[in-house]
CSV table of C-alpha atoms in Angstrom, one decimal:
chain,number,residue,atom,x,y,z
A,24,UNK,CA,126.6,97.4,85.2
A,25,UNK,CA,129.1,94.5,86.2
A,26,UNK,CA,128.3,92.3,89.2
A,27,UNK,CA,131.1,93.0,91.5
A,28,UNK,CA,130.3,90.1,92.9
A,29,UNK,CA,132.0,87.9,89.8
A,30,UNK,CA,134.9,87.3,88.1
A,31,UNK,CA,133.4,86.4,84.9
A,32,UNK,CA,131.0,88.9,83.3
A,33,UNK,CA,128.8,87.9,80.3
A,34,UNK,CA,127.6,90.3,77.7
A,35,UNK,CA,124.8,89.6,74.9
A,36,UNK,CA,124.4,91.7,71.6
A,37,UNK,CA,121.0,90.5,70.7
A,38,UNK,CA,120.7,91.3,67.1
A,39,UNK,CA,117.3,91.5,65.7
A,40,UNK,CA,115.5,90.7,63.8
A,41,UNK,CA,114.2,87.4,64.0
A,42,UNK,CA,124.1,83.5,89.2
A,43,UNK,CA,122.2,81.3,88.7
A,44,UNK,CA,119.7,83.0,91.1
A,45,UNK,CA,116.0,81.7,91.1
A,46,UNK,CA,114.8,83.3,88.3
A,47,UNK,CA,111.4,83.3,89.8
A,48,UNK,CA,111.9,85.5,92.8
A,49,UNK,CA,110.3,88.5,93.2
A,50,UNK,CA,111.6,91.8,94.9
A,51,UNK,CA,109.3,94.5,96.5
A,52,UNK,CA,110.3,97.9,97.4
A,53,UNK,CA,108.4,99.6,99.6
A,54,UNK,CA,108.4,103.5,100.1
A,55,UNK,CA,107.5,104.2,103.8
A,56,UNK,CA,104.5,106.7,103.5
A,57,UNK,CA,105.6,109.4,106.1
A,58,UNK,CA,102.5,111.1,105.9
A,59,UNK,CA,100.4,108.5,107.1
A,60,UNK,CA,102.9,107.5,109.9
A,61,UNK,CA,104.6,104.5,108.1
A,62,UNK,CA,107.2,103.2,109.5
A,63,UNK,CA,109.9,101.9,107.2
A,64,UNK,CA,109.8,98.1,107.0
A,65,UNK,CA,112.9,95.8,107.6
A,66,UNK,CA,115.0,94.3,104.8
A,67,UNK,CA,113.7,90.8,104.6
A,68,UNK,CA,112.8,87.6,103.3
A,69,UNK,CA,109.6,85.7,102.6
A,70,UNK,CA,109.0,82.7,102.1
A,71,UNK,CA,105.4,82.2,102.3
A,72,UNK,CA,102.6,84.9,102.5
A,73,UNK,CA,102.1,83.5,106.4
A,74,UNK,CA,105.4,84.9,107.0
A,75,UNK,CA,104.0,88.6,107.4
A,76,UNK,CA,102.5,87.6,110.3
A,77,UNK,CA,105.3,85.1,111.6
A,78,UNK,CA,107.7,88.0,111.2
A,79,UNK,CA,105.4,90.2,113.0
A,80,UNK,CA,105.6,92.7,109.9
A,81,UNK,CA,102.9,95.8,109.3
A,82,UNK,CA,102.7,96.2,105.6
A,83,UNK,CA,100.2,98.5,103.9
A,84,UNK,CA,97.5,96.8,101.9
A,85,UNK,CA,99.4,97.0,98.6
A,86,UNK,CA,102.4,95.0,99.8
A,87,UNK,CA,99.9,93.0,100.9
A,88,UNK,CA,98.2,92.4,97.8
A,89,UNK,CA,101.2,91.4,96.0
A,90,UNK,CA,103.4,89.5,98.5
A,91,UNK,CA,99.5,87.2,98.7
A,92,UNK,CA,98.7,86.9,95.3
A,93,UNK,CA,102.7,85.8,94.5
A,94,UNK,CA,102.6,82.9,96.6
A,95,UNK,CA,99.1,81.9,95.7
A,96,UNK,CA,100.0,80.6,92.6
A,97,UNK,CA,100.8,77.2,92.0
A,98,UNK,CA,104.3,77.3,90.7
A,99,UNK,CA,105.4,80.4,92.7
A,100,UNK,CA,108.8,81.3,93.0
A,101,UNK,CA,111.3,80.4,96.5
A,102,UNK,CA,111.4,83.9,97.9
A,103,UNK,CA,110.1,87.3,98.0
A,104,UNK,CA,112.4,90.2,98.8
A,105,UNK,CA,111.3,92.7,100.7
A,106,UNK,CA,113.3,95.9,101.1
A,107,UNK,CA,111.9,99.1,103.2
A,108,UNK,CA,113.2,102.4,101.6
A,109,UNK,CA,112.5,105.9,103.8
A,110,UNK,CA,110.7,108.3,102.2
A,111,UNK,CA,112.8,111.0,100.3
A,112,UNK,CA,112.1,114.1,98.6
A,113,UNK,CA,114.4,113.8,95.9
A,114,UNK,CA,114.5,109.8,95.6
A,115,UNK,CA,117.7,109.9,96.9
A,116,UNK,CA,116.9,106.5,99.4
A,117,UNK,CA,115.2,105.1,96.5
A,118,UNK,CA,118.4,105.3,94.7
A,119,UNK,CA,120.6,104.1,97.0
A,120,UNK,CA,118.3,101.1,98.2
A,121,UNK,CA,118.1,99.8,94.5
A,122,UNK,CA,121.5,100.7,93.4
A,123,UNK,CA,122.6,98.5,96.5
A,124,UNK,CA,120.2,95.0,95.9
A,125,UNK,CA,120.2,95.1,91.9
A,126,UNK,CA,122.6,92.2,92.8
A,127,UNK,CA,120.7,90.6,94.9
A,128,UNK,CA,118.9,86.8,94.1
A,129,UNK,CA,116.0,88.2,92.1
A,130,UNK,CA,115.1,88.4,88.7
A,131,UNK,CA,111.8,90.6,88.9
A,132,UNK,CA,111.0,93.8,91.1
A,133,UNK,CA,107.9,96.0,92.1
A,134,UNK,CA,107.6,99.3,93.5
A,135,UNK,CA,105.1,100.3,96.0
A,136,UNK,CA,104.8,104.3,96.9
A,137,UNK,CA,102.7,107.2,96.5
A,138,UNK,CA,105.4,108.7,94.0
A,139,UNK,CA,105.6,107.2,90.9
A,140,UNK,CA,108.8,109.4,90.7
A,141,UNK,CA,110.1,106.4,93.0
A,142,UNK,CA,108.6,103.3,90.3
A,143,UNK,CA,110.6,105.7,87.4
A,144,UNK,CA,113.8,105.4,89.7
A,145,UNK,CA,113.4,101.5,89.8
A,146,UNK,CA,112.5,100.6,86.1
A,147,UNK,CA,115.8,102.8,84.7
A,148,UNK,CA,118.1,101.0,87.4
A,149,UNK,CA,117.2,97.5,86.1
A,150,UNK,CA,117.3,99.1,82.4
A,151,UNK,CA,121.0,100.7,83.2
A,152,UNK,CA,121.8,97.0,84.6
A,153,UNK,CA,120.4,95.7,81.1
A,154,UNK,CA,119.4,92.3,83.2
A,155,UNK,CA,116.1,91.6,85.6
A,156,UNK,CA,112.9,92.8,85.1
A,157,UNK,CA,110.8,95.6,86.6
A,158,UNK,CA,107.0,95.1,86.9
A,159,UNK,CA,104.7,97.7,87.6
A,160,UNK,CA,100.6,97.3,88.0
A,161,UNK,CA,98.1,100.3,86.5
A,162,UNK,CA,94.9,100.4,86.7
A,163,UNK,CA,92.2,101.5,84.2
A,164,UNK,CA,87.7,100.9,84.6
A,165,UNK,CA,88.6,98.0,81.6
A,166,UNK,CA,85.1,97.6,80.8
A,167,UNK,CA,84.2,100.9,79.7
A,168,UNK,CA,87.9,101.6,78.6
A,169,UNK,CA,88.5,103.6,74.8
A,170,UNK,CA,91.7,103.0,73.1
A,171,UNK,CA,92.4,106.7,74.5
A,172,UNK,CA,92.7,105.5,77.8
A,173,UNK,CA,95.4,102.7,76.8
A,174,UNK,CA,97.0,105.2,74.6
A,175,UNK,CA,97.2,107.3,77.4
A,176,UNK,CA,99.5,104.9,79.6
A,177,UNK,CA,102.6,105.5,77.0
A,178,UNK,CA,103.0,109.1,78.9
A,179,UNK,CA,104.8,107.3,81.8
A,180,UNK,CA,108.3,108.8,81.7
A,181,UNK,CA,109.9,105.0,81.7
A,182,UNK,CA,107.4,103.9,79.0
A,183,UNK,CA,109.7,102.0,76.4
A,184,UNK,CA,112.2,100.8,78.5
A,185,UNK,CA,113.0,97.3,76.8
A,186,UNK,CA,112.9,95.6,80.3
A,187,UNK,CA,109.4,97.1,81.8
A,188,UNK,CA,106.4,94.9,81.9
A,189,UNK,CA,103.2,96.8,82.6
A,190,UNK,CA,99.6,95.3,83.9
A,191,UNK,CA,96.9,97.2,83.0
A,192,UNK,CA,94.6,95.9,85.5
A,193,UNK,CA,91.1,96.6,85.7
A,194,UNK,CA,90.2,99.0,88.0
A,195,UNK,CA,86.3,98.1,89.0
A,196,UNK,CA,88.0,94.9,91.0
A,197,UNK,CA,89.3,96.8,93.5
A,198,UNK,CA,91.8,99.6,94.5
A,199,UNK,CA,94.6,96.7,95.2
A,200,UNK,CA,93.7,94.7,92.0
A,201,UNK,CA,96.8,96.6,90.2
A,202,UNK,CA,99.1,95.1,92.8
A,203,UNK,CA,97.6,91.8,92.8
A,204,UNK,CA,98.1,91.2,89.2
A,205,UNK,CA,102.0,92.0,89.7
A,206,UNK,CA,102.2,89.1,92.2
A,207,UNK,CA,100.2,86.7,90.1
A,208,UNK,CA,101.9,87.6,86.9
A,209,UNK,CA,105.3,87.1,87.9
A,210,UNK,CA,104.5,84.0,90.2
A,211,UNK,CA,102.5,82.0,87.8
A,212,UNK,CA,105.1,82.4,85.2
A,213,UNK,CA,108.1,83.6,86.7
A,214,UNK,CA,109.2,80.3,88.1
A,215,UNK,CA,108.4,78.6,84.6
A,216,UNK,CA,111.8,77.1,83.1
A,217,UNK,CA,113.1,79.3,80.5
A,218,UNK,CA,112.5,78.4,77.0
A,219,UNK,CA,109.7,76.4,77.8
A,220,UNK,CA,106.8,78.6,78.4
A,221,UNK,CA,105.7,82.3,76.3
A,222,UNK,CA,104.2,84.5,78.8
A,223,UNK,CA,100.5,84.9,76.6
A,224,UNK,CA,97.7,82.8,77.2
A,225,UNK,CA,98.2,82.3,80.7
A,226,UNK,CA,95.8,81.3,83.4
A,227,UNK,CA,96.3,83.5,86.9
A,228,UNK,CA,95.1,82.4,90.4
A,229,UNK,CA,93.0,85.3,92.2
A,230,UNK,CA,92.8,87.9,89.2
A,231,UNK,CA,89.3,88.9,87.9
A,232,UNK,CA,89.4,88.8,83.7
A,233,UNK,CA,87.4,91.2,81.8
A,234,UNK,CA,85.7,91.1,79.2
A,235,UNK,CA,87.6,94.0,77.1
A,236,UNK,CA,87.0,95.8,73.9
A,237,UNK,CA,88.8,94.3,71.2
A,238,UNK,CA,90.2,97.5,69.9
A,239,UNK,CA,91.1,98.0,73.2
A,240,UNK,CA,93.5,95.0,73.5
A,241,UNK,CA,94.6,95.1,70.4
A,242,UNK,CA,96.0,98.7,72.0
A,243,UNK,CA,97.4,97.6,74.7
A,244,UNK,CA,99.6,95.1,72.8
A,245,UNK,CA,100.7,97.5,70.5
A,246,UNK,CA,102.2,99.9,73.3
A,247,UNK,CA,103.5,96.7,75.2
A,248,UNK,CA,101.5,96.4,78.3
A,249,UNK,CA,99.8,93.0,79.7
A,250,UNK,CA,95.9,92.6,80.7
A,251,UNK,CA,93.9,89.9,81.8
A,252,UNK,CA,90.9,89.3,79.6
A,253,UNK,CA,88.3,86.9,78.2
A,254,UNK,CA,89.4,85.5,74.7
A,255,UNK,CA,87.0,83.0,73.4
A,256,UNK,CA,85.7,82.7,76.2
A,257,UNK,CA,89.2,81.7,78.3
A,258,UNK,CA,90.8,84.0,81.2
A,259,UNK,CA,94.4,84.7,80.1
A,260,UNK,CA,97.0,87.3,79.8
A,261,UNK,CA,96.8,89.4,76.7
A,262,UNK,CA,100.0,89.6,75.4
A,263,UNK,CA,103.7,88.6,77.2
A,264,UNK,CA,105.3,92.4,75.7
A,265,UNK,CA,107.3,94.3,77.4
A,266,UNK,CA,107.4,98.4,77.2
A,267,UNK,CA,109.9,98.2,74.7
A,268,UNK,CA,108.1,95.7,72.5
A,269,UNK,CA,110.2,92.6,73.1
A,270,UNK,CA,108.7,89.6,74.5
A,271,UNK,CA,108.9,88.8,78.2
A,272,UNK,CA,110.1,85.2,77.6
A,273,UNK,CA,113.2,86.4,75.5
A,274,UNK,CA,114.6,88.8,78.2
A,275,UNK,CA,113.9,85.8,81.0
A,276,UNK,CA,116.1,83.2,79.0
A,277,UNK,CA,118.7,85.8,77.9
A,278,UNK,CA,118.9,86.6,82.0
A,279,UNK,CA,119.1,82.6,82.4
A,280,UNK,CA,121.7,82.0,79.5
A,281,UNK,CA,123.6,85.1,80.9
A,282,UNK,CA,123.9,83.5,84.8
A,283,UNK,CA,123.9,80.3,83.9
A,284,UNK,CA,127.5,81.1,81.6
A,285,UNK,CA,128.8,83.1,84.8
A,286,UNK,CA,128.1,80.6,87.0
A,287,UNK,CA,129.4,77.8,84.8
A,288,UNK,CA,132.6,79.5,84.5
A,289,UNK,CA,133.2,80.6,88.3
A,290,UNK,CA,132.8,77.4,88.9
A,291,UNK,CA,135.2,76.1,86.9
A,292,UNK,CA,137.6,78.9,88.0
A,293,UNK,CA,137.1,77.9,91.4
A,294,UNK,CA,137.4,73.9,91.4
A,295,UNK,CA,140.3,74.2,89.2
A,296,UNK,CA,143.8,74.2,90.7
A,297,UNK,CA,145.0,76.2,87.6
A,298,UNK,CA,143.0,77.1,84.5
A,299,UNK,CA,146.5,77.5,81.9
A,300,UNK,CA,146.7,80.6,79.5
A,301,UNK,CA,146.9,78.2,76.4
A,302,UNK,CA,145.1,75.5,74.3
A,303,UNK,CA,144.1,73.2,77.4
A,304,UNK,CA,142.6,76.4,80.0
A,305,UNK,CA,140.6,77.7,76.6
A,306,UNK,CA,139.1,74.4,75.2
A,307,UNK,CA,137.6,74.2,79.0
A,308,UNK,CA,136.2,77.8,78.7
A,309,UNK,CA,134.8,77.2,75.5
A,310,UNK,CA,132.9,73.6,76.5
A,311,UNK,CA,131.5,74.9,79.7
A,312,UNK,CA,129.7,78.0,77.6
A,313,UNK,CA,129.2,75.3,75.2
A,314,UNK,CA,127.4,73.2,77.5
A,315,UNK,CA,125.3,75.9,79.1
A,316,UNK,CA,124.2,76.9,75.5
A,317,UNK,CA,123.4,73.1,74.4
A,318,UNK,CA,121.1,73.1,77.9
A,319,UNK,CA,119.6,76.3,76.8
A,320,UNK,CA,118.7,74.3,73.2
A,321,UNK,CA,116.9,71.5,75.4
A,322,UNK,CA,115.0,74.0,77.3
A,323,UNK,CA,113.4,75.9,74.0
A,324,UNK,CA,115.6,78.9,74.3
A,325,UNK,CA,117.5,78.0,71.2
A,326,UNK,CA,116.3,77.2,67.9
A,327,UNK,CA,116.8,73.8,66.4
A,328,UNK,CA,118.8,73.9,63.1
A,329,UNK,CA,116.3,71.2,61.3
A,330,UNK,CA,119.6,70.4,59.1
A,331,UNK,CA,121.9,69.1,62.2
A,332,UNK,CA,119.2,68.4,64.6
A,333,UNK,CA,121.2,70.9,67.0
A,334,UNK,CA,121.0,74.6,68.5
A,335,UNK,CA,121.9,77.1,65.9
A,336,UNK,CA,124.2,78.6,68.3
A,337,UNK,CA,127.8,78.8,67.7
A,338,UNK,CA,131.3,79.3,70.6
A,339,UNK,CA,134.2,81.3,69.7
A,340,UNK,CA,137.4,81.0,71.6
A,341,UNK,CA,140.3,83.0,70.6
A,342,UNK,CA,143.7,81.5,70.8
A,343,UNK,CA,146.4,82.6,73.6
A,344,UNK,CA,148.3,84.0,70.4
A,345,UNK,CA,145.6,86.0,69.6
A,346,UNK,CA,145.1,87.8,72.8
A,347,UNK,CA,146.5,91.3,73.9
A,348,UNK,CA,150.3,90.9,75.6
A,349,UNK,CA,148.6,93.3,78.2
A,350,UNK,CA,145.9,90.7,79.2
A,351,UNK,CA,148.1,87.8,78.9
A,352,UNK,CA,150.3,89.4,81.4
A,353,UNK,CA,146.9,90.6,83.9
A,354,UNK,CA,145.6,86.9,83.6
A,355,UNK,CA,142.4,88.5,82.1
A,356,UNK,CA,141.3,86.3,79.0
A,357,UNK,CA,138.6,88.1,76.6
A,358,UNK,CA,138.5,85.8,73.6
A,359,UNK,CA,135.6,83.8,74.3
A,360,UNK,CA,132.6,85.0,72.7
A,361,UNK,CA,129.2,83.3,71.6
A,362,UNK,CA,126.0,84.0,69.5
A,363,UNK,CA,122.8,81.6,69.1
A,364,UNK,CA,119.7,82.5,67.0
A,365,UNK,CA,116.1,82.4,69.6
A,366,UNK,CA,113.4,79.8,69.4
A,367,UNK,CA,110.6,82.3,69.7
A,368,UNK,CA,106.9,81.6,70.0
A,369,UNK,CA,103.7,81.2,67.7
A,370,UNK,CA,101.6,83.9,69.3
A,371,UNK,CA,98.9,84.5,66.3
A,372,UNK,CA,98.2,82.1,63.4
A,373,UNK,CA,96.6,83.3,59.9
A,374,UNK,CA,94.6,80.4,58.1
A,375,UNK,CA,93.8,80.8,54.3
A,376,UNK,CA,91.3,78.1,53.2
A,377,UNK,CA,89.4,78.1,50.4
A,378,UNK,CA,85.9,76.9,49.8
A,379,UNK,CA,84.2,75.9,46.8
A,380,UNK,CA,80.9,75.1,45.4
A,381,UNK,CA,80.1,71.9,44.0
């Protein structure tokens, strides 16, 4: 789905294998629970968990238990979005409430209802925008848990959407521990600067680890979902997958590449008296996606070609001769085009040694 919102729009083909907003803000969608007398919230924003109070707001103890958690870590995000949807029977105001924000400045959304027809409508929005991240907590009794159980999670009806994250949290801490590990996932690393963090082996404030079945979290990772478990000895997240197997950090600088290039070129469309349809307007095209894609190479998004000492990434920009007579006549310019090669992650090491007698 375009951004309506821009003039410039920026599609990746990510070939495996191996504006600006704040790309640590968080939005939560919360589906007023008629049947207990819930009244729809306000569309707001927070920037502080005090803020419920300040703004006089009465949220249910799960929107509590993210919007809390979020800003209690240390490198939390600016804002939390909060959008009130009314109950519906066929989603329909789940729809339109998420159809009308996807554009809004966040990168990573939550559901909170007592449908998860609701959660399903979110997660295939943000996968039919193919940008932003939805992030959904479950909960399991980790402790006791059988690969079975984990198994059993893959049933959801958005399971293997490439741009799901899943928390399997552990269920003995509490009935809101599921929606406490949303907010401390995605503000402890959400913030991070792309490129420069991978989302495993990460510390959160406020989440109880568990000490977890091997077997177990070896599960998890293989379907794509998160925990929060002892390794070694050392509270950290399990794995950074996502429900379509491809690592959180990838899909968060891909997002950051993708608005930074936008806004890059906006800009330059908008400071420029005239951008000319020829060698001059094109050369500045092509160095300000150039520019965006060298920052993206000093942030650890893009690999380092040990040859040149640069980011293997190369910028195409087709010649006015080579575009359509049709678009040279609508102003519309579709020659530029890009490609760059990830820096990925170590996430598991394999040491041979050998040992001898003497």
């Amino acid at each position: 789905m375009a951004n309506e919102n821009l003039d410039v729009q920026v599609i990746l083909d990510v070939i495996n294998p191996a504006s600006p907003v704040n790309l640590g803000n968080l939005a939560v969608y919360v589906v007023a629970d008629t049947a207990n007398s819930e009244e729809v919230l306000p569309d707001t924003q927070l920037h502080s968990a005090d803020d419920i109070a300040n703004l006089g707001l009465a949220v249910n103890a799960a929107t509590e238990a993210v919007i809390n958690a979020y800003f209690a870590q240390e490198n939390h995000g600016d804002t939390v979005y909060l959008y009130g949807i009314e109950s519906s029977v066929d989603q329909s105001t789940t729809k339109d409430k998420v159809q009308g924000t996807l554009t809004d400045g966040w990168e990573f959304a939550t559901m909170i209802s007592t449908t998860s027809l609701d959660t399903v409508v979110l997660t295939n929005a943000i996968e039919s925008y193919g940008r932003k991240l939805a992030v959904l907590g479950m909960d399991i009794n980790l402790s006791t848990a059988k690969v079975s159980d984990i198994a059993s999670i893959t049933d959801a009806p958005f399971y293997g959407n490439e741009r799901t994250i899943v928390f399997i949290a552990n269920r003995e801490a509490g009935t809101t521990e599921k929606y406490k590990s949303v907010g401390a996932l995605i503000g402890a690393l959400g913030n991070s600067q792309p490129g420069s963090i991978t989302w495993k082996f990460k510390k959160l404030k406020g989440i109880t680890a568990t000490q977890v079945n091997g077997t177990v979290v070896a599960k998890a990772t293989e379907i794509g979902a998160v925990m929060y478990v002892y390794k070694a000895g050392t509270a950290q997240t399990s794995e950074g997958l996502s429900t379509g197997l491809e690592y959180i950090d990838n899909l968060h600088s891909d997002d950051w590449v993708r608005a930074e290039i936008e806004s890059s070129i906006q800009n330059l469309l908008q400071t420029t008296d005239k951008l000319p349809y020829g060698a001059q307007g094109i050369a500045q095209l092509e160095a300000a996606v150039t520019t965006v894609l060298r920052t993206a190479t000093e942030n650890g998004v893009i690999l380092i070609d040990p040859e040149t000492n640069s980011g293997k990434f190369t910028v195409t920009a087709g010649s006015r001769e080579e575009q359509a007579a049709t678009d040279i006549a609508s102003r519309s310019y579709k020659g530029l085009s890009f490609d760059y090669t990830r820096a990925g992650a170590i996430h598991d090491v394999t040491v041979h040694g050998t040992i001898e007698n003497v």
